[in-house]
Amino acid sequence: MITLLDISLQRGSKPLLENTSLTIYPGQKVGLIGANGSGKSSLFKLLLGQLHTDSGSCNIPKQWRIAHMAQEVRNSDRTAVDYILDGDVELRRLQRAIDSQQFEGEELAKLYGQMEIVDGYTATARAQQLLHGLGFTPSDEARAVSDFSGGWRIRLNLAQALMCPSDLLLLDEPTNHLDLDTTLWLEKWLQSYPGTLIIVSHDRDFLDNVINYIVSIESHTLIAYNGNYSAFEQQQAQRLAQQQAAFEKQQQRIGEIEKFVRRFRAKATKARQAQSRLKELERMELIAPAHINSPFNFSIPAAEKISTPLLAITDATIGYNNIPLISGLNFSILPESRIGLLGPNGAGKSTLIKTLAGQLPLLKGKRVDGENLAIGYFAQHQLEALDLEASPALHLQRLSPKVSEQAIRSFLGGFGFHGDRAFEVIQHFSGGEKARLALALITWQRPNLLLLDEPTNHLDLEMRHALTIALQGFEGAILVVSHDRHLLRNTVDDFLLVSGGKLEPFDGDLEDYQRWMSCRDQDGQPQQQSSQKRLTDSRTGSQSKSDKREQRQAAATRREKLQPLTQELKRLEKAMEKLTSELATLEQKLVDPSLYEEENPQLQALLIQQGSLRQQLSQAEEHWLSKSEELEHQQAQM
């Protein structure tokens, strides 16, 4: 297990963590959350051995193999497949040894045996499977890494981390450059990952579906919560709801949600996704206090004048570089349209949005814009279009030269640019800060049609929540592509599917779409043969039945000898999980201010129980460490 004991971390003169402790048990899937700059990346570097604590200790089992997703975009002439295979360091070592021709006879046979053990003969097939799952085409396998754009290179870094055999996997924002389909694929992959997983992510649905433990960095302290992100949110909401000072702001937020529920209830029988969305909004009333202290609070005002329709396209073909992607397009956007675009990677979702935004011409057909059409368009290249030498305030002053400085300050404050930050040049701003500025510029111009292509990339959880609330209250039309299912579920009324060169209504919700994708290939076509079956077939040609039988028998013998120790370790792990849960519940009770009133007999009893639980947990952890070392010793002797 991972044990952080009374650690302190500092970046320059800024304290990140102060005298805080944490235990992560084998096989746990942990979501690491916290405000930007709170120390999440530094904690990853500590676990990777790239940083050292200022005080305290960080202990990770010596035999654990650690894999992580690199954030830098490397320029390499290696092919995509070779780059991914490089993630398996042991495989590459064995391949080099065999290819060196320095070994023969028994030594060479031993190397080939080790290749069997690391499943080396299926490595290429597994690398191809990772490429396919992350949205690459077969023709991409032989392309050089340097041929890919930055976002696709990040996907290659992710594939390389997944390729590496590991006991601990560290992933920092793995979904940032993924679309919805590849996010769903990654979810399934991580759900079956047997090791310990720590993820930094701002995608709440992704966290809900993958992790079972939250570690939150709050006031320089690591605070652990059992359950997924929704469970954390509710636990935190219960704690914050006790703070009387936050009551008025809480009521304001709940009022905004109730207002939207009233607006939407009239349409609740319209479609299945409407009912699903209404349930989600009702749940939001319970978790609203968890976001009381959010630094973001803004709305998106719509243009006063509208046209019906806002935009209409007739008998059109759209595409990119004269390559048709969608044909036979007859499409209108009305002032009340709230549409989510679904479809496989490369089907044409982004091309459709660019065309609607006027960034790409129609290849064929007719387009009619409403007289009062005002488009607000967000895409990733919007960040590149920002003036790095200008401040957020100057960006707005260029749009509205006569607006007062105070009005600009107040407006930018809602997007988290407070005080002098609003007047600093953005050259050194983070990706999240630039994305917030791009959204602020769109909001400032009062559009009546929002075209949003992955608007949540680089945004943290609090900003995503604020954007969701703002889009719910937006009175204009919305068309959005996003891998953030929470945002889609709470902001759109209808889904359209881009697939097979067509744009058609999708009769269902996001769960229906996930089932639709599960029985189709990368291009959205019905699958003829599962990738798992292809992988199984590739293994068949490289391993005889007798080899498999001998390996199974040897593995069974090893398991039988180690069984008493492994069972004892499992028993101890369950005991530690139970004690940790009981301790967390007890410490939640100790937060209650009423306990500390004069002569409260319950307080002493709770403190005694807390001390007992901590002692039992410490003893269980020491026993677990002892048994782990014993197991490691026996495995080394086999």
XYZ file of C-alpha atoms in Angstrom:
638
model
C 0.000 0.000 0.000
C 0.965 3.668 -0.334
C 1.585 5.434 2.957
C 2.049 9.187 3.264
C 2.865 10.062 6.873
C 2.844 13.668 8.141
C 4.152 14.975 4.807
C 4.710 18.612 3.902
C 5.322 19.896 0.378
C 6.240 23.404 -0.655
C 6.642 25.077 -4.071
C 8.966 28.029 -3.646
C 7.532 29.930 -0.699
C 4.018 28.574 -1.266
C 2.934 25.672 0.991
C 0.985 22.951 -0.839
C 0.617 20.249 1.823
C 1.244 20.627 5.545
C 1.657 17.718 7.996
C -0.943 15.552 6.277
C -1.249 11.768 6.043
C -2.920 9.333 3.638
C -3.099 5.586 3.078
C -4.066 4.051 -0.286
C -4.613 0.297 -0.366
C -3.781 -2.072 -3.254
C -6.451 -2.150 -5.942
C -8.116 1.105 -4.889
C -9.210 3.441 -7.663
C -8.674 6.980 -6.410
C -9.819 10.316 -7.805
C -7.505 13.176 -6.773
C -9.279 16.535 -6.785
C -8.527 20.064 -5.653
C -8.370 23.646 -6.884
C -5.842 24.606 -9.553
C -2.453 25.086 -7.911
C -3.402 23.118 -4.795
C -0.685 20.510 -5.374
C -2.179 17.657 -7.425
C 0.651 17.569 -9.983
C 3.259 17.950 -7.233
C 1.766 14.966 -5.410
C 2.081 12.924 -8.612
C 5.746 13.949 -8.880
C 6.256 12.864 -5.280
C 4.817 9.416 -6.039
C 7.037 9.178 -9.130
C 10.123 10.035 -7.093
C 10.649 13.316 -8.951
C 10.036 15.383 -5.803
C 10.923 14.849 -2.159
C 8.923 15.837 0.884
C 9.996 18.819 2.950
C 9.071 16.725 5.972
C 7.382 13.404 6.636
C 7.680 10.194 4.616
C 6.286 8.693 1.417
C 6.380 4.895 1.230
C 5.500 2.805 -1.836
C 6.244 -0.958 -2.005
C 9.640 -1.391 -3.663
C 8.416 -4.110 -6.009
C 5.585 -1.988 -7.425
C 5.830 -1.035 -11.086
C 4.619 2.527 -11.686
C 3.184 3.794 -14.994
C 2.156 7.362 -15.680
C 0.825 9.439 -18.546
C 3.399 11.964 -19.705
C 2.068 15.498 -20.248
C 4.820 16.785 -22.511
C 4.298 16.455 -26.262
C 7.405 14.773 -27.619
C 8.612 15.024 -31.207
C 9.764 11.604 -32.394
C 10.322 9.717 -35.629
C 9.175 6.483 -33.957
C 6.055 4.941 -35.476
C 2.898 5.090 -33.371
C 2.999 1.339 -32.651
C 6.677 1.366 -31.696
C 6.145 4.409 -29.473
C 3.388 2.585 -27.583
C 5.450 -0.610 -27.282
C 8.231 1.478 -25.732
C 5.940 1.795 -22.726
C 6.672 -1.841 -21.823
C 10.280 -1.448 -20.659
C 10.758 -5.137 -19.782
C 9.479 -6.227 -23.198
C 11.949 -3.914 -24.936
C 14.810 -5.184 -22.751
C 14.056 -8.791 -23.694
C 13.725 -7.933 -27.389
C 17.088 -6.173 -27.387
C 18.735 -9.115 -25.605
C 17.322 -11.637 -28.105
C 18.197 -9.465 -31.121
C 21.752 -8.891 -29.863
C 22.704 -12.525 -30.727
C 24.937 -12.560 -27.620
C 23.021 -15.443 -26.064
C 22.505 -19.030 -27.174
C 21.444 -22.394 -25.840
C 19.967 -22.378 -22.355
C 20.364 -18.604 -21.904
C 18.505 -17.894 -25.131
C 15.780 -20.369 -24.187
C 15.406 -18.573 -20.856
C 14.942 -15.251 -22.667
C 12.241 -16.769 -24.884
C 10.572 -18.159 -21.755
C 10.570 -14.704 -20.197
C 8.982 -13.348 -23.376
C 6.149 -15.839 -22.843
C 5.715 -14.698 -19.253
C 5.419 -11.000 -20.192
C 3.023 -11.929 -23.016
C 5.524 -10.486 -25.460
C 4.291 -12.339 -28.537
C 0.925 -10.557 -28.407
C 2.429 -7.146 -27.619
C 1.945 -5.712 -31.104
C -1.677 -6.860 -31.193
C -2.283 -5.286 -27.786
C -0.678 -2.024 -28.912
C -2.895 -1.998 -32.003
C -5.918 -2.601 -29.791
C -5.003 0.427 -27.666
C -4.587 2.569 -30.789
C -7.971 1.451 -32.080
C -9.670 2.112 -28.737
C -8.234 5.634 -28.567
C -9.558 6.576 -31.988
C -6.593 5.932 -34.304
C -7.118 4.278 -37.697
C -5.125 1.276 -38.968
C -3.201 3.568 -41.310
C -2.036 5.609 -38.277
C -0.043 2.674 -36.875
C 2.953 3.241 -39.165
C 2.893 7.053 -39.023
C 5.651 8.853 -37.152
C 4.753 10.462 -33.827
C 5.924 13.808 -35.222
C 3.179 13.614 -37.886
C 0.417 13.882 -35.267
C -0.968 17.085 -33.740
C -0.477 17.890 -30.065
C -3.808 16.423 -28.944
C -3.193 13.135 -30.762
C 0.318 12.894 -29.316
C -1.211 13.161 -25.855
C -3.399 10.187 -26.808
C -0.222 8.306 -27.745
C 1.221 9.151 -24.319
C -1.929 7.729 -22.755
C -1.663 4.557 -24.841
C 1.983 4.171 -23.816
C 1.014 4.406 -20.124
C -1.722 1.793 -20.585
C 0.734 -0.483 -22.405
C 3.145 -0.468 -19.466
C 2.545 -3.384 -17.039
C 1.973 -1.680 -13.701
C 0.887 -2.031 -10.103
C 0.270 1.727 -9.815
C -1.110 3.813 -12.675
C -1.078 7.640 -12.470
C -3.231 9.525 -14.980
C -3.410 13.339 -15.111
C -6.448 14.588 -17.066
C -6.611 11.545 -19.390
C -9.901 12.631 -21.037
C -8.857 16.197 -21.910
C -8.172 15.413 -25.575
C -10.670 12.574 -25.987
C -14.116 12.612 -27.533
C -17.128 10.898 -25.969
C -16.574 7.540 -27.693
C -12.934 7.198 -26.638
C -13.837 8.380 -23.126
C -16.360 5.523 -22.883
C -13.704 3.076 -24.137
C -11.167 4.323 -21.579
C -13.743 3.958 -18.804
C -14.196 0.267 -19.590
C -10.436 -0.284 -19.791
C -9.829 1.320 -16.403
C -12.756 -0.479 -14.775
C -10.996 -3.777 -15.482
C -7.507 -2.509 -14.514
C -6.367 -4.738 -11.608
C -3.789 -2.418 -10.023
C -3.965 0.733 -7.930
C -5.192 3.725 -9.916
C -4.900 7.436 -9.113
C -6.593 9.855 -11.516
C -6.695 13.638 -11.697
C -9.800 14.491 -13.700
C -12.430 17.219 -13.982
C -14.970 14.915 -15.678
C -17.453 14.009 -12.953
C -19.228 11.213 -14.871
C -15.861 9.672 -15.715
C -14.879 9.787 -12.028
C -18.244 8.372 -10.971
C -17.875 5.402 -13.296
C -14.217 4.578 -12.598
C -13.163 5.456 -9.066
C -14.346 4.314 -5.621
C -12.378 6.715 -3.420
C -11.854 10.474 -3.486
C -8.831 12.314 -2.091
C -9.484 16.045 -1.898
C -6.793 18.658 -1.273
C -8.404 21.157 1.097
C -6.529 23.801 3.107
C -3.142 22.074 2.502
C -4.559 18.783 3.785
C -5.382 15.468 2.085
C -8.950 14.504 3.021
C -10.240 11.060 2.014
C -13.868 10.289 1.130
C -15.301 6.838 0.471
C -17.239 6.438 -2.765
C -17.209 8.153 -6.148
C -17.403 11.859 -6.962
C -21.166 12.106 -6.430
C -20.774 10.526 -2.991
C -18.006 13.016 -2.167
C -20.157 15.879 -3.356
C -23.019 14.857 -1.087
C -20.716 14.330 1.910
C -19.128 17.712 1.376
C -22.545 19.301 0.892
C -23.725 17.945 4.235
C -20.668 19.408 5.930
C -20.902 22.802 4.241
C -24.648 23.023 4.800
C -23.906 23.345 8.524
C -22.140 26.639 7.954
C -24.682 29.350 8.680
C -22.631 32.011 6.907
C -23.182 30.225 3.575
C -26.951 29.863 3.967
C -28.041 32.826 1.848
C -25.823 31.940 -1.096
C -27.014 28.335 -0.879
C -30.645 29.443 -1.101
C -29.849 31.606 -4.119
C -28.264 28.647 -5.944
C -31.166 26.327 -5.104
C -33.556 29.009 -6.322
C -31.778 29.061 -9.699
C -32.154 25.287 -9.966
C -35.829 25.358 -8.945
C -36.505 28.065 -11.533
C -35.048 25.867 -14.245
C -37.013 22.834 -13.018
C -40.249 24.839 -13.318
C -39.299 25.928 -16.835
C -38.442 22.424 -17.931
C -41.269 20.520 -16.195
C -43.744 21.610 -18.857
C -41.721 19.615 -21.414
C -41.002 16.638 -19.180
C -43.140 14.242 -21.238
C -41.401 15.205 -24.472
C -38.700 12.505 -24.482
C -36.976 9.933 -22.321
C -33.921 12.101 -21.889
C -36.169 14.828 -20.502
C -37.278 12.581 -17.649
C -33.675 11.563 -16.986
C -32.586 15.182 -16.934
C -35.381 16.197 -14.553
C -34.280 13.523 -12.067
C -30.724 14.827 -12.325
C -31.877 18.360 -11.593
C -33.818 17.203 -8.552
C -30.629 15.546 -7.309
C -28.736 18.787 -7.880
C -30.841 20.442 -5.171
C -29.195 18.107 -2.676
C -25.612 18.715 -3.821
C -25.827 22.455 -4.500
C -24.190 23.410 -1.180
C -21.029 21.582 -2.245
C -20.402 24.451 -4.670
C -21.265 27.338 -2.363
C -17.670 28.529 -2.235
C -17.103 28.304 -5.994
C -15.075 31.241 -7.386
C -17.201 31.218 -10.552
C -20.650 32.749 -10.861
C -21.896 34.024 -14.204
C -24.840 33.925 -16.569
C -25.016 34.032 -20.373
C -27.430 36.746 -21.543
C -28.995 36.215 -24.955
C -29.448 38.833 -27.670
C -32.726 40.714 -27.298
C -33.729 40.257 -30.946
C -34.218 36.816 -32.478
C -35.238 35.314 -35.794
C -37.178 32.127 -36.518
C -35.399 30.077 -37.663
C -32.020 31.376 -36.536
C -30.292 29.393 -39.278
C -31.440 26.988 -42.006
C -29.482 24.682 -44.321
C -31.138 22.954 -47.296
C -30.013 20.020 -49.515
C -26.462 20.527 -48.330
C -23.223 18.590 -48.356
C -20.547 19.518 -45.859
C -16.965 18.428 -45.572
C -13.358 19.410 -45.128
C -10.813 20.062 -47.907
C -13.524 19.177 -50.460
C -13.973 15.727 -48.868
C -17.723 15.157 -48.209
C -18.552 13.999 -44.682
C -22.320 14.623 -44.398
C -24.692 14.788 -47.359
C -28.415 15.301 -47.861
C -28.432 17.783 -44.987
C -31.695 19.598 -44.268
C -31.342 21.283 -40.917
C -32.857 24.244 -39.056
C -31.973 25.750 -35.701
C -34.869 27.390 -33.866
C -34.521 29.875 -30.965
C -35.537 27.153 -28.489
C -33.263 24.415 -29.911
C -30.992 22.714 -27.358
C -29.110 19.999 -29.227
C -26.298 17.613 -28.360
C -24.319 16.104 -31.262
C -23.352 12.438 -30.964
C -21.387 10.226 -33.324
C -18.166 8.263 -33.841
C -14.805 9.981 -34.014
C -14.233 11.479 -37.477
C -17.881 11.283 -38.512
C -18.069 15.062 -38.961
C -19.359 16.586 -35.695
C -16.688 19.295 -35.483
C -16.912 19.921 -39.234
C -20.664 20.461 -38.895
C -20.164 22.983 -36.078
C -17.443 24.811 -38.033
C -19.784 24.996 -41.023
C -22.648 26.341 -38.919
C -20.255 28.902 -37.424
C -19.296 30.066 -40.936
C -15.717 28.815 -40.600
C -16.169 26.351 -43.490
C -18.243 26.839 -46.675
C -20.914 24.391 -47.809
C -19.650 22.002 -50.481
C -23.184 21.976 -51.865
C -26.601 23.350 -50.951
C -28.064 26.541 -49.521
C -27.643 28.354 -46.213
C -29.963 31.083 -44.896
C -29.069 33.043 -41.764
C -31.797 34.696 -39.711
C -31.853 38.480 -39.800
C -30.885 38.736 -36.131
C -28.572 35.734 -35.903
C -25.758 36.267 -33.365
C -23.414 33.286 -33.051
C -21.183 32.527 -30.097
C -18.678 29.897 -31.246
C -16.276 28.047 -28.962
C -13.647 25.642 -30.280
C -10.159 24.729 -29.174
C -8.557 27.062 -31.724
C -10.329 29.953 -29.954
C -7.574 29.709 -27.325
C -4.918 30.064 -30.036
C -6.677 33.179 -31.356
C -6.280 35.010 -28.031
C -3.713 37.816 -27.902
C -1.030 36.550 -25.512
C 0.287 40.078 -24.948
C -3.114 41.407 -23.840
C -4.932 41.109 -20.522
C -8.466 39.729 -20.048
C -9.654 43.302 -19.483
C -8.026 44.542 -22.697
C -9.696 41.748 -24.695
C -13.083 43.050 -23.518
C -12.154 46.743 -23.966
C -11.361 46.041 -27.626
C -14.902 44.694 -28.051
C -16.557 47.515 -26.072
C -14.272 50.590 -25.836
C -16.848 52.710 -23.967
C -17.569 50.283 -21.128
C -16.276 51.304 -17.689
C -13.354 49.569 -16.029
C -15.539 48.665 -13.025
C -18.086 46.916 -15.263
C -15.290 44.886 -16.849
C -13.828 44.034 -13.417
C -17.214 42.833 -12.149
C -17.878 40.769 -15.250
C -14.455 39.078 -15.263
C -14.774 38.331 -11.550
C -17.559 35.884 -12.367
C -15.065 33.927 -14.483
C -12.452 33.810 -11.724
C -10.319 36.788 -12.834
C -10.254 38.772 -9.610
C -8.370 41.937 -8.748
C -5.133 42.533 -10.643
C -5.440 39.152 -12.388
C -7.909 40.771 -14.801
C -5.156 43.160 -15.952
C -2.260 40.715 -16.317
C -1.146 39.649 -19.811
C -2.326 36.117 -20.505
C 0.948 34.788 -21.927
C 1.589 32.663 -18.837
C -2.037 31.761 -18.117
C -2.902 28.069 -17.842
C -5.026 26.291 -20.445
C -7.980 26.455 -18.051
C -7.629 30.214 -17.572
C -7.455 30.779 -21.334
C -10.541 28.607 -21.853
C -12.393 30.651 -19.220
C -11.395 33.867 -21.003
C -12.598 32.509 -24.365
C -15.971 31.671 -22.779
C -16.100 35.120 -21.177
C -15.574 36.805 -24.574
C -18.425 34.776 -26.080
C -20.720 35.611 -23.153
C -19.871 39.322 -23.347
C -21.167 39.512 -26.937
C -24.703 38.270 -26.042
C -25.234 35.567 -28.694
C -28.579 33.934 -29.441
C -26.960 30.760 -30.812
C -24.159 28.989 -28.947
C -22.031 26.539 -30.945
C -19.774 24.717 -28.485
C -17.137 22.174 -29.501
C -15.718 20.492 -26.366
C -16.146 23.588 -24.165
C -15.095 21.813 -20.938
C -11.551 20.881 -22.020
C -9.104 22.374 -19.481
C -11.944 23.511 -17.166
C -11.917 22.313 -13.574
C -14.919 20.807 -11.777
C -16.126 24.099 -10.288
C -15.993 25.941 -13.627
C -17.772 23.048 -15.359
C -20.512 23.248 -12.741
C -20.821 27.027 -13.217
C -20.950 26.606 -17.018
C -23.697 23.984 -16.678
C -25.784 26.349 -14.514
C -25.202 29.225 -16.959
C -26.222 27.131 -19.988
C -29.370 25.986 -18.193
C -30.428 29.613 -17.827
C -29.412 30.672 -21.362
C -32.494 31.819 -23.308
C -31.040 31.211 -26.779
C -30.300 28.084 -28.830
C -27.488 25.647 -28.049
C -25.679 23.075 -30.183
C -22.868 21.283 -28.366
C -20.304 18.509 -28.853
C -18.833 17.314 -25.574
C -17.376 14.248 -23.882
C -18.699 15.641 -20.571
C -21.900 13.635 -20.106
C -22.963 15.609 -17.040
C -22.995 18.815 -19.076
C -24.883 17.171 -21.958
C -27.422 15.548 -19.663
C -28.219 18.845 -17.968
C -28.192 21.337 -20.847
C -29.691 19.762 -23.993
C -33.193 18.546 -24.827
C -32.489 16.501 -27.965
C -29.668 14.508 -29.520
C -28.685 14.295 -33.185
C -26.473 11.470 -34.462
C -23.740 12.044 -37.043
C -22.918 8.656 -38.567
C -22.536 7.057 -41.975
C -22.526 10.410 -43.779
C -25.943 11.379 -42.381
C -27.356 13.614 -39.656
C -30.386 12.025 -38.002
C -32.351 12.370 -34.733
C -31.182 9.985 -32.009
C -34.159 8.573 -30.131
C -32.661 7.894 -26.728
C -30.434 9.188 -23.959
C -26.699 8.918 -23.301
C -27.034 5.432 -21.842
C -28.781 4.337 -25.058
C -25.941 5.895 -27.069
C -23.359 4.004 -25.035
C -25.171 0.747 -25.849
C -25.380 1.798 -29.514
C -21.627 2.373 -29.647
C -20.790 -0.890 -27.847
C -22.024 -2.955 -30.803
C -20.339 -0.844 -33.494
C -16.802 -0.358 -34.729
C -14.739 2.821 -34.758
C -16.628 4.182 -37.781
C -20.060 3.492 -36.282
C -20.643 0.385 -38.414
C -21.970 -2.865 -36.847
C -19.078 -4.969 -35.609
C -18.274 -8.164 -37.451
C -15.659 -9.409 -35.046
C -14.809 -8.165 -31.569
C -11.357 -6.803 -30.867
C -11.094 -9.250 -27.974
C -11.628 -12.146 -30.369
C -8.985 -10.759 -32.714
C -6.558 -10.523 -29.819
C -7.361 -14.099 -28.780
C -6.785 -15.293 -32.339
C -3.391 -13.555 -32.468
C -2.324 -15.367 -29.317
C -3.321 -18.741 -30.727
C -0.645 -18.653 -33.406
C 2.159 -17.934 -30.962
C 1.510 -20.380 -28.169
C 0.822 -24.111 -28.340
C -1.787 -25.847 -26.199
C 0.861 -27.824 -24.357
C 2.710 -24.633 -23.389
C -0.523 -23.188 -22.034
C -1.240 -26.343 -20.022
C 2.238 -26.358 -18.467
C 1.982 -22.686 -17.570
C -1.446 -23.210 -15.977
C -0.123 -26.115 -13.904
C 2.932 -24.161 -12.738
C 0.794 -21.131 -11.887
C -1.643 -23.333 -9.944
C 1.223 -24.806 -7.914
C 2.529 -21.329 -7.066
C -0.936 -20.105 -6.083
C -1.473 -23.114 -3.818
C 1.779 -22.506 -1.947
C 1.060 -18.806 -1.531
C -2.654 -19.186 -0.775
C -2.458 -18.885 3.067
C -0.560 -15.612 2.798
C -2.731 -14.139 0.041
C -5.903 -15.015 1.961
C -4.526 -13.398 5.109
C -3.650 -10.254 3.134
C -7.168 -10.097 1.692
C -8.630 -10.477 5.194
C -6.428 -7.672 6.478
C -7.320 -5.410 3.536
C -11.041 -5.878 4.235
C -10.452 -5.166 7.911
C -8.500 -1.983 7.090
C -11.221 -0.801 4.694
C -13.864 -1.374 7.390
C -11.811 0.449 10.056
C -11.101 3.340 7.656
C -14.814 3.656 6.878
C -15.773 3.562 10.579
C -13.112 6.159 11.384
C -14.313 8.468 8.573
C -17.922 8.197 9.815
C -16.841 8.929 13.376
C -14.717 11.929 12.389
C -17.672 13.283 10.421
C -19.667 13.220 13.668
C -16.875 15.096 15.455
C -17.364 18.032 13.054
C -20.702 18.843 14.760
C -20.198 22.108 16.764
C -22.839 21.085 19.328
C -20.493 18.388 20.650
C -18.162 21.038 22.019
C -20.704 22.747 24.208
C -20.043 22.601 27.955
C -20.204 19.185 29.682
C -21.278 17.128 26.677
C -20.797 13.481 27.756
C -20.980 12.183 24.166
C -17.777 13.991 23.155
C -15.528 12.001 25.518
C -17.013 8.704 24.337
C -16.471 9.609 20.695
C -12.856 10.664 21.326
C -12.135 7.364 23.114
C -13.700 5.454 20.223
C -11.627 7.501 17.738
C -8.386 6.615 19.575
C -9.317 2.941 19.641
C -10.101 2.836 15.918
C -6.835 4.597 15.043
C -4.877 2.089 17.145
C -6.655 -0.882 15.532
C -6.008 0.545 12.055
C -2.321 1.117 12.842
C -1.934 -2.472 14.086
C -3.711 -3.854 11.019
C -1.458 -1.824 8.706
C 1.698 -3.087 10.468
C 0.446 -6.676 10.191
C -0.331 -6.123 6.488
C 3.187 -4.782 5.837
C 4.729 -7.768 7.615
C 2.693 -10.276 5.617
C 3.410 -8.410 2.360
C 7.158 -8.663 2.957
C 6.775 -12.361 3.745
C 4.822 -12.911 0.516
C 7.411 -10.951 -1.498
C 10.198 -13.082 -0.007
C 8.440 -16.353 -0.870
C 7.706 -15.183 -4.428
C 11.390 -14.346 -4.908
C 12.358 -17.867 -3.798
C 10.133 -19.546 -6.443
